[in-house]
C-alpha positions as a printed Julia matrix, in Angstrom:
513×3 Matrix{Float64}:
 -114.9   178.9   -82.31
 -116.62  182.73  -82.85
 -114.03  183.79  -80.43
 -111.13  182.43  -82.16
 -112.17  183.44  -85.74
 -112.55  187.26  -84.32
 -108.89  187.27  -82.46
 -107.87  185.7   -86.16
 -109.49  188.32  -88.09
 -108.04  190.72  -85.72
 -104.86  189.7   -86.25
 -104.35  189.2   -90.15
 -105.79  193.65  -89.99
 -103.13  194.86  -87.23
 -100.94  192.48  -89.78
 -102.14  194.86  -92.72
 -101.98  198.03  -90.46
  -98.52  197.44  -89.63
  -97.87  197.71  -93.96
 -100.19  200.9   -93.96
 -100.86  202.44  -90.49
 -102.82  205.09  -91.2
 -104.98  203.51  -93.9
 -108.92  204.11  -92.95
 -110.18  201.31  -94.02
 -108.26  199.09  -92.17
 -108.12  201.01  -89.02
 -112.39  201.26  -89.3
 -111.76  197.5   -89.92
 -110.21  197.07  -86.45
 -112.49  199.47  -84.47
 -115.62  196.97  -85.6
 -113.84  193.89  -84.48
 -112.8   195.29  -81.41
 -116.24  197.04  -80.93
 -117.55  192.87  -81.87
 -115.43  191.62  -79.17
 -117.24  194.06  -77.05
 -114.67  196.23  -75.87
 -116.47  199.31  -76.94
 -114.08  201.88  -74.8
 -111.13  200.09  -77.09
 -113.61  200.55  -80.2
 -113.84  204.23  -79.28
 -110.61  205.03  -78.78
 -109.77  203.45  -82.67
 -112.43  205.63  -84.08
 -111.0   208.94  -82.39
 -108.12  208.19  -83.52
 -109.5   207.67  -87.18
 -111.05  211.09  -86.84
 -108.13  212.5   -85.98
 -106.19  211.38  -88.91
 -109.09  211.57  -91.25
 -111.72  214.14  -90.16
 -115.42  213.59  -91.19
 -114.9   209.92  -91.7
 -118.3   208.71  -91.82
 -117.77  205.03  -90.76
 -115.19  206.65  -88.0
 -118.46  208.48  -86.78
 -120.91  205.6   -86.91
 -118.3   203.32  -85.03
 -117.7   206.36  -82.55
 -121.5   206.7   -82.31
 -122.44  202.86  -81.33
 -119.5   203.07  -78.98
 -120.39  205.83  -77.18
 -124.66  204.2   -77.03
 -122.57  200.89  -75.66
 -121.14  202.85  -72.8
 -124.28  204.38  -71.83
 -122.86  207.9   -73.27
 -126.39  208.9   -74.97
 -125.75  212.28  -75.12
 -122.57  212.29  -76.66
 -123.98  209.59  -79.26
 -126.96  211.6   -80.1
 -124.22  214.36  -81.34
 -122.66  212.08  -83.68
 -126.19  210.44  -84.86
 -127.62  213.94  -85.1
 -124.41  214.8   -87.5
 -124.52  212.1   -89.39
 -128.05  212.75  -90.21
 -126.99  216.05  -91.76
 -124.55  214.57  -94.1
 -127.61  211.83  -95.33
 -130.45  211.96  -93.6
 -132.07  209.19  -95.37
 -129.67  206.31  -94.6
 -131.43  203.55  -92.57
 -128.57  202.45  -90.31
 -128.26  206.28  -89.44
 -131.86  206.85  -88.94
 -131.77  203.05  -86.67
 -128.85  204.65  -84.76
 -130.31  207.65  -83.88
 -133.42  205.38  -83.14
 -131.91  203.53  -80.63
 -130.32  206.5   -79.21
 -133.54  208.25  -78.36
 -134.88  205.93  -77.04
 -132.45  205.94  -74.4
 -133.11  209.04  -73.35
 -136.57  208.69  -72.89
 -137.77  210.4   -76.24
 -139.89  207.05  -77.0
 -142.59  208.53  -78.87
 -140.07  209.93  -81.16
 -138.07  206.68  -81.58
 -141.21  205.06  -82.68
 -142.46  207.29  -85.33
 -138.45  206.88  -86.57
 -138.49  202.76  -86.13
 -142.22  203.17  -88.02
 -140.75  205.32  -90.85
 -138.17  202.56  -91.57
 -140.72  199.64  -91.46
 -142.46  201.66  -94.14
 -139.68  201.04  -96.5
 -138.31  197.75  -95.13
 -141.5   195.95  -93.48
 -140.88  192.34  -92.17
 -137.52  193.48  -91.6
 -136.78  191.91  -88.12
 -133.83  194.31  -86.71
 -136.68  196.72  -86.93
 -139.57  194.93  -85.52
 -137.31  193.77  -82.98
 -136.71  197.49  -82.16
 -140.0   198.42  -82.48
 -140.77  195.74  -79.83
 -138.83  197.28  -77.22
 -140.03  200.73  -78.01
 -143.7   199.81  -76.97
 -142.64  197.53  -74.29
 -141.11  200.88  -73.1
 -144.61  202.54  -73.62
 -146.32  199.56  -71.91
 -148.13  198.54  -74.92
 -147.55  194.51  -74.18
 -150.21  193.08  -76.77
 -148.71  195.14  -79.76
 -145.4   194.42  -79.22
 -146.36  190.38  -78.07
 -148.66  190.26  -81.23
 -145.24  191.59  -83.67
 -143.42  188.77  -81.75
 -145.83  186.44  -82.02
 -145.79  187.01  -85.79
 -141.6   186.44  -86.12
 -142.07  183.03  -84.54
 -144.34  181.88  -86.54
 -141.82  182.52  -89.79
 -139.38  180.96  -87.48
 -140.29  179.36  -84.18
 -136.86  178.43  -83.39
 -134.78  182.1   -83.75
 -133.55  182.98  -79.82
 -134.02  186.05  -80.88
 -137.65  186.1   -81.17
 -138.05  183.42  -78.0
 -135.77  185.7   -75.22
 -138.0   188.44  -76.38
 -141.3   187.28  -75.73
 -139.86  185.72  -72.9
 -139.03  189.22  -71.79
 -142.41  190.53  -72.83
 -143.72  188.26  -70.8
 -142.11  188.32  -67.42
 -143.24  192.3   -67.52
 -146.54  191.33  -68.29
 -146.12  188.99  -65.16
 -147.06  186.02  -66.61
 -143.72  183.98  -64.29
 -145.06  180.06  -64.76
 -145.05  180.48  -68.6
 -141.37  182.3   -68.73
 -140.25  179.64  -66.22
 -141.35  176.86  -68.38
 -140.22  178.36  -71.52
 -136.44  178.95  -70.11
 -137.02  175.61  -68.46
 -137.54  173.77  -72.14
 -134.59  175.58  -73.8
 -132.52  175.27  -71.17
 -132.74  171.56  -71.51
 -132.22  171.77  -75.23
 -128.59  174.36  -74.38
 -127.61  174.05  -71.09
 -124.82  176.57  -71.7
 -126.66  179.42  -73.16
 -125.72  182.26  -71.24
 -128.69  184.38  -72.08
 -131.09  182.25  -70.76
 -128.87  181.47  -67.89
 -128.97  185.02  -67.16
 -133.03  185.06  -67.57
 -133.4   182.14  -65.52
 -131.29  184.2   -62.53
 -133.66  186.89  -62.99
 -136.44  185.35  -62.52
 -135.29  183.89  -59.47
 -133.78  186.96  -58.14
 -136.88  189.53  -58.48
 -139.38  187.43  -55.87
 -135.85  188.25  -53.68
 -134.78  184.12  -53.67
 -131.4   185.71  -54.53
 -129.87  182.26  -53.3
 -131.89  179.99  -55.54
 -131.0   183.03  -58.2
 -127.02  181.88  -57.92
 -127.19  178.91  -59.34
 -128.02  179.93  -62.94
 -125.9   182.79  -62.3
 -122.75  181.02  -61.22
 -122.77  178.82  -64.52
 -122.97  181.4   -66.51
 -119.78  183.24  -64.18
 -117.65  179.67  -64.8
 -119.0   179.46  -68.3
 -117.9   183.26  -69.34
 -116.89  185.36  -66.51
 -115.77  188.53  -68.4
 -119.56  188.2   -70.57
 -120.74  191.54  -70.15
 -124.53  190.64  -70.09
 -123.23  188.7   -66.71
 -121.89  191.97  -66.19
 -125.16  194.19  -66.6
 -127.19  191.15  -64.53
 -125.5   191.65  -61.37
 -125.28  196.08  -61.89
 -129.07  195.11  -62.06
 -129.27  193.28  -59.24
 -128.88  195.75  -56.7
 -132.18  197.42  -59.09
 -134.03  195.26  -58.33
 -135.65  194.68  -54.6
 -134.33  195.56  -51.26
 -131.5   193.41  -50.53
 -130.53  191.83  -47.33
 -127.51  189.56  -45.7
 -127.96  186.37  -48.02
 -127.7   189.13  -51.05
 -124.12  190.03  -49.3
 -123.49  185.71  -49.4
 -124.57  185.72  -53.1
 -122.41  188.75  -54.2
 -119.52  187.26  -52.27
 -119.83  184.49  -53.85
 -119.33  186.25  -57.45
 -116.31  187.95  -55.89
 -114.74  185.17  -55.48
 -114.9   184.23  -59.11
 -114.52  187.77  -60.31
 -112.44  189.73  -57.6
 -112.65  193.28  -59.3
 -116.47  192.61  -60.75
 -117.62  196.52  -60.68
 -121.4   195.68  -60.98
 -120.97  193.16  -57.81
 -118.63  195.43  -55.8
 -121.31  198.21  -56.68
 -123.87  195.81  -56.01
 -122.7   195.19  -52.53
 -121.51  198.87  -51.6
 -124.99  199.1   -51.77
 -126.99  196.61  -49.78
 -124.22  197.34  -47.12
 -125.52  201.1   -47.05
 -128.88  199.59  -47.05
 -128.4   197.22  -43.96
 -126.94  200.71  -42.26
 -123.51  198.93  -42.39
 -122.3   202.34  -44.41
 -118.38  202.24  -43.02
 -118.12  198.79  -44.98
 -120.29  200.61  -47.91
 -117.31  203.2   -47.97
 -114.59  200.8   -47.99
 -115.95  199.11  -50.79
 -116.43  202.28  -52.35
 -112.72  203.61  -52.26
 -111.88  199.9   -53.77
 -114.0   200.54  -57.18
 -112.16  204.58  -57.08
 -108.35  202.56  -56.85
 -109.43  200.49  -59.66
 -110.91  203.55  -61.77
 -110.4   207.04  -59.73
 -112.65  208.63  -62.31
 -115.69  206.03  -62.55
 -118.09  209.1   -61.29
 -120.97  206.95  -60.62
 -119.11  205.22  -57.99
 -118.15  209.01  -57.46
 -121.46  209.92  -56.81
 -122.87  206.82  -55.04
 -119.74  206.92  -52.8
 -121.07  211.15  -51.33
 -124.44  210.46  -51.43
 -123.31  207.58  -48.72
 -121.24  210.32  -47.23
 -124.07  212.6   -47.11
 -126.35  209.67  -45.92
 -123.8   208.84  -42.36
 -123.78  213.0   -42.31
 -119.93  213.07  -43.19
 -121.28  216.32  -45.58
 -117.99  217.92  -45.71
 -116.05  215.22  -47.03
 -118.48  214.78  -49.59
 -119.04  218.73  -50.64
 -114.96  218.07  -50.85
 -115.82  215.46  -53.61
 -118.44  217.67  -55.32
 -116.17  220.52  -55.84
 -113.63  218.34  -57.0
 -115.39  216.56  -59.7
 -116.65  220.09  -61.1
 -113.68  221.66  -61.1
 -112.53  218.93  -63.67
 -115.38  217.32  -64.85
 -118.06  220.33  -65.56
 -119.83  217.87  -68.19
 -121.01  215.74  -64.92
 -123.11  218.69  -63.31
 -126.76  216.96  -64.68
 -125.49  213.78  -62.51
 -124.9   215.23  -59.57
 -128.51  216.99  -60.1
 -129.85  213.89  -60.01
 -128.27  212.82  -56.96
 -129.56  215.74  -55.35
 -133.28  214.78  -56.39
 -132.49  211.3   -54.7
 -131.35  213.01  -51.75
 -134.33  215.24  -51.3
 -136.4   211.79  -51.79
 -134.06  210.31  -49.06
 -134.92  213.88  -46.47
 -131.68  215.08  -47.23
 -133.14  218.3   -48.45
 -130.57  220.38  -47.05
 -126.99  219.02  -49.0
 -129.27  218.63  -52.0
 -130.02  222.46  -51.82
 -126.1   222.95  -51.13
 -125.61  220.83  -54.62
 -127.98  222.6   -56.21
 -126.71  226.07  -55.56
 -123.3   225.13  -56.4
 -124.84  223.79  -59.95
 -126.67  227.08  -60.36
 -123.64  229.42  -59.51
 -121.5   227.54  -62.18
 -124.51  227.85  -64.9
 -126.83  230.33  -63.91
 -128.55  230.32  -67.17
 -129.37  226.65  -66.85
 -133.22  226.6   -65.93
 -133.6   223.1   -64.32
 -130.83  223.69  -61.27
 -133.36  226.9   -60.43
 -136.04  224.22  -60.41
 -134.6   222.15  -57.97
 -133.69  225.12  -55.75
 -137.02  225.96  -55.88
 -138.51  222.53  -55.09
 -135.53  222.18  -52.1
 -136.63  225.61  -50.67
 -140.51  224.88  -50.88
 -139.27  221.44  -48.98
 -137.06  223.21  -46.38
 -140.43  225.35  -45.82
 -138.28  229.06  -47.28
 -141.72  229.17  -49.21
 -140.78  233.48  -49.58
 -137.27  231.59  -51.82
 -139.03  229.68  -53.53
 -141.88  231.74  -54.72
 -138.92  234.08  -55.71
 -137.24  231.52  -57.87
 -140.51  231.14  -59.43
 -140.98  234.53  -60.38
 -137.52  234.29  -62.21
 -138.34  231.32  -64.55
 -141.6   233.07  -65.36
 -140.1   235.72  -66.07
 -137.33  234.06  -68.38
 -140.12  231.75  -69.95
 -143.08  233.71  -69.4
 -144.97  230.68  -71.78
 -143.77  228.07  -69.97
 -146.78  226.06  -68.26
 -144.57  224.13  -65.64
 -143.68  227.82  -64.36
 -147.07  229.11  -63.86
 -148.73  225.73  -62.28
 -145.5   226.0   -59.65
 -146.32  229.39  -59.49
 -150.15  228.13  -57.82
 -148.31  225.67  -55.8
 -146.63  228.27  -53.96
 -149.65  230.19  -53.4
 -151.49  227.65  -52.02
 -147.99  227.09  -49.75
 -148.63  229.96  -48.09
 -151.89  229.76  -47.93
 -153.22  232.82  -50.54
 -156.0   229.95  -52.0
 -157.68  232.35  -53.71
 -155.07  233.51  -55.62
 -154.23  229.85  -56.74
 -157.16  229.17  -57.27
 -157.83  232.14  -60.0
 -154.15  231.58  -61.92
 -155.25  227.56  -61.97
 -158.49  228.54  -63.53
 -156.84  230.83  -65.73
 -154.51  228.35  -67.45
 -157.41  225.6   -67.73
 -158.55  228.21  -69.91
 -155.71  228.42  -71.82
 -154.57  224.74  -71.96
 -157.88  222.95  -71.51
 -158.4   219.84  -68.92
 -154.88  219.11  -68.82
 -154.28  216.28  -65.86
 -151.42  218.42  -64.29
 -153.38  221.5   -64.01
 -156.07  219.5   -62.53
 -154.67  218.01  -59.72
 -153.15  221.11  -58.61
 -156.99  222.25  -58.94
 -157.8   219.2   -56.61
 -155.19  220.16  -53.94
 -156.2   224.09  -53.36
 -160.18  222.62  -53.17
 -159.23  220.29  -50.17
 -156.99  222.92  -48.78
 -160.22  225.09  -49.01
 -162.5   222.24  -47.95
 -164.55  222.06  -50.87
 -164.18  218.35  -51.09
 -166.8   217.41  -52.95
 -165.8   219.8   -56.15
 -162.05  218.26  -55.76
 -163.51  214.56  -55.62
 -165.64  215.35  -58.44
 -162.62  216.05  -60.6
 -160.33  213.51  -59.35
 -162.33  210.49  -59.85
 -162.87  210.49  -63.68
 -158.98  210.83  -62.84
 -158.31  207.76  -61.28
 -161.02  205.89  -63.02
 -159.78  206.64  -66.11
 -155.89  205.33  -66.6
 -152.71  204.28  -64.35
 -151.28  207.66  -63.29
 -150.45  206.8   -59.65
 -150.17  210.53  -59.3
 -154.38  210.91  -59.45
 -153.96  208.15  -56.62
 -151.93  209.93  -54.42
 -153.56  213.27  -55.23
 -157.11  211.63  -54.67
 -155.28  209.66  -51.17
 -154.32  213.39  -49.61
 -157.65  214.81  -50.53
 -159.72  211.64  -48.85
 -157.28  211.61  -46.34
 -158.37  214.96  -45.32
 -161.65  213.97  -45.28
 -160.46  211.38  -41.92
 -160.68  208.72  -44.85
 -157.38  207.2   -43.36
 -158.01  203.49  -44.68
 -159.18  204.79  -48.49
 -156.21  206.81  -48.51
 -153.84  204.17  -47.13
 -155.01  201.66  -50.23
 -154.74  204.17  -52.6
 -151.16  204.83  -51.84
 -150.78  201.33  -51.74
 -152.25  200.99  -54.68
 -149.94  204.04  -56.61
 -147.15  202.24  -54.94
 -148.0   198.91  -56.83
 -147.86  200.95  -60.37
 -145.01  202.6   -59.38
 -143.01  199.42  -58.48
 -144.22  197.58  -61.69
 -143.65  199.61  -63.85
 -140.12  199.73  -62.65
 -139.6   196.62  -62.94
 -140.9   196.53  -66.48
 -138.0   199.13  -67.16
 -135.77  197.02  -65.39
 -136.67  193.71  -67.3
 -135.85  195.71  -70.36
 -132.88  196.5   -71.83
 -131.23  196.31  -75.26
 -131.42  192.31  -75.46
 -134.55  192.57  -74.18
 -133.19  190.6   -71.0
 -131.17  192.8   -69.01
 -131.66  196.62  -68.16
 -129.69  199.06  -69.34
């Protein structure tokens, strides 16, 4: 019924429009009922369009703003949030937008003073709580954000709203047997709700009983099989945990329902790469490119599997390519490169990375990565040059100098280190980052009482899995082989949950993003 009363509402505007085309009202009027039936490219394309006919529109810049967030475009929306913030910077819905925006791109702490500010004016309001939930699930602060939850279902214990979300909260918190039998109980109550359909599929999936997962999931496919939260479940999939052949069954299996599924193809491009099946990977590849030719993450996934089978030409081919007419995407490929170097492909990642740098040789974070790639491929003389020249262009920065001691103790001058690490602990105080670095030159010096000494209070004191696998090198040193082995296992275990926390999220507070 929902569905039929938007296709009627969309109908009786393009009715209107026909009678006055170019009226704003009514064209802002379609772009929110298309962006309602979630096709938020379509939505976009109405409100550029608006723009173009009425310049400055403010509703044309909202509707271009939320469609942009929708399609994972967070830069592009923070342009539009930050200018409609000029024009009134104390609207709520502006100030939410821009909100939301931030925090998907990692400023949290800024989102929440925003999300804060607003609950000063509106308190109890629940779009904002709601918000605010998510914002310190993102900062791992589970018993503030469970205790606002708690609080919304006691003024209404029956709102899914408030139920998916503490079901959410608590899957991160790992607390499985009380989500199970909380999406158990509704479930029975609305067998067709395609949320909890979705949760129940995740919580399948993640302990890797991706089988078991398919049955939820496949209701949900036959129920609604264009849904995008279906959708963004099976992109997350392949997030998730190392997949193997019954994933390949599973995903098939989805195919079959939903032939040109991009999250499933991707999914399986994948887990074929992973299984070292990475001819199949390609194939599947070039499929998703004939149905978009300029989807770039396929793009990218597709020549870092290139670069993975050591096909590096073909995939240089593709970098070049997508720079010459796409210079916007040179931060992606920079990423890919960091996943490469994480991968020991250190050498095409320094190749990207160059190519980035002579294109914008202003930008300081592609002379980072050179300089991390060099100090990798052991060119320690490179990289303690490219040092030198982001000192000298941001002789402040802290990042700079600490690198600057990294090199030194690369090639061995520990005194040197030493004196610029005690230098800036003058300067900046006890800060954890100078520290370790501290910690490193002492072992590499054999002082390993003075680096224990600082590295326990470390470790003691928070979840940094960094002061693990600082304190794991320096104990390792000391022939501690099994201490240091369970304290990389034990970083590892941090690392991986709080992954999966970030992967539980997501703007529903079911899926990620």
């Amino acid at each position: 019924m929902a569905e039929d009363d938007i296709s009627n509402r969309l109908e009786m505007v393009e009715k209107s429009l026909a009678l006055h085309p170019h009226d704003p009202e009514l064209m802002l009027a379609k772009g929110n009922i298309i962006s309602e039936m979630e096709d938020h490219q379509g939505a976009l394309e109405v409100a550029k369009e608006l723009l173009v006919l009425h310049p400055g529109h403010l509703g044309a810049l909202e509707l271009k703003a939320v469609s942009l967030w929708m399609l994972d475009r967070w830069g592009d929306a923070l342009e539009i949030t930050e200018l409609l913030l000029e024009n009134d910077p104390l609207r709520p819905d502006y100030r939410f937008l821009h909100c939301i925006v931030l925090k998907n791109m990692g400023d949290i702490e800024e989102s929440l003073i925003i999300v804060d500010d607003l609950l000063i004016e509106f308190p109890g309001d629940d779009g904002y709580l709601l918000e605010k939930v998510e914002i310190l699930e993102c900062l791992q602060r589970f018993d503030e954000a469970l205790s606002i939850v708690d609080g919304l279902l006691e003024l209404d214990p029956y709102d899914e709203r408030y139920v998916l979300t503490k079901i959410d909260l608590l899957q991160c918190m790992g607390h499985d047997t009380e989500v199970a039998r909380m999406i158990d109980t509704m479930l029975s109550e609305d067998p067709d709700n395609i949320l909890l359909l979705l949760d129940k599929a995740i919580t399948l999936w993640f302990p890797g009983r991706e089988m078991d997962a398919f049955k939820p999931l496949g209701r949900a496919i036959r129920l609604m099989p264009e849904h995008e939260e279906i959708r963004r479940f099976i992109e997350a999939i392949v997030e998730s945990e190392p997949m193997d052949e019954s994933s390949i069954e599973a995903l098939d299996r989805i195919l079959e329902l939903v032939p040109e599924d991009r999250g499933a193809l991707i999914a399986k491009a994948l887990t074929l790469r992973n299984l070292s099946r990475s001819g199949e990977s390609i194939l599947v590849f070039d499929r998703l490119l004939a149905l978009d030719p300029e989807d770039h993450e396929v793009m990218l996934l597709k020549a870092q599997t290139l670069w993975v089978i050591g096909q590096n030409d073909e995939a240089y081919s593709m970098l070049l390519t997508d720079l010459d007419s796409h210079p916007e995407m040179g931060q992606e490929w920079f990423i890919l490169a960091a996943v490469m170097k994480m991968q020991g492909l250190t050498e095409p990642a320094w190749n990207i990375e160059q190519e980035l740098h002579i294109r914008s040789p202003e930008e300081p974070v592609y002379l980072s990565g050179l300089m991390v790639s060099a100090r990798m491929m052991g060119e320690h003389k490179k990289a303690i040059e490219i040092v030198d020249e982001l000192r000298r262009r941001y002789p402040d920065s802290l990042e700079y100098r600490i690198q600057g001691a990294v090199n030194l103790r690369m090639i061995g001058d520990l005194d040197e280190a030493l004196s610029e690490i005690e230098s800036m602990l003058e300067d900046h105080g006890a800060e954890p980052s100078i520290l370790y670095r501290k910690v490193e030159v002492l072992g590499s010096m054999g002082r390993y009482d003075e680096g224990l000494a600082i590295i326990d209070p470390l470790v003691d004191s928070g979840n940094d899995p960094l002061a693990h696998r600082i304190k794991a090198e320096l104990i390792h040193s000391m022939g501690d082989e099994k201490g240091a082995s369970a304290l990389i296992e034990q970083a590892s275990k941090m690392e991986a949950d709080a992954y999966h926390r970030m992967v539980a999220g997501g703007d529903d507070g079911i899926l990620p993003k």
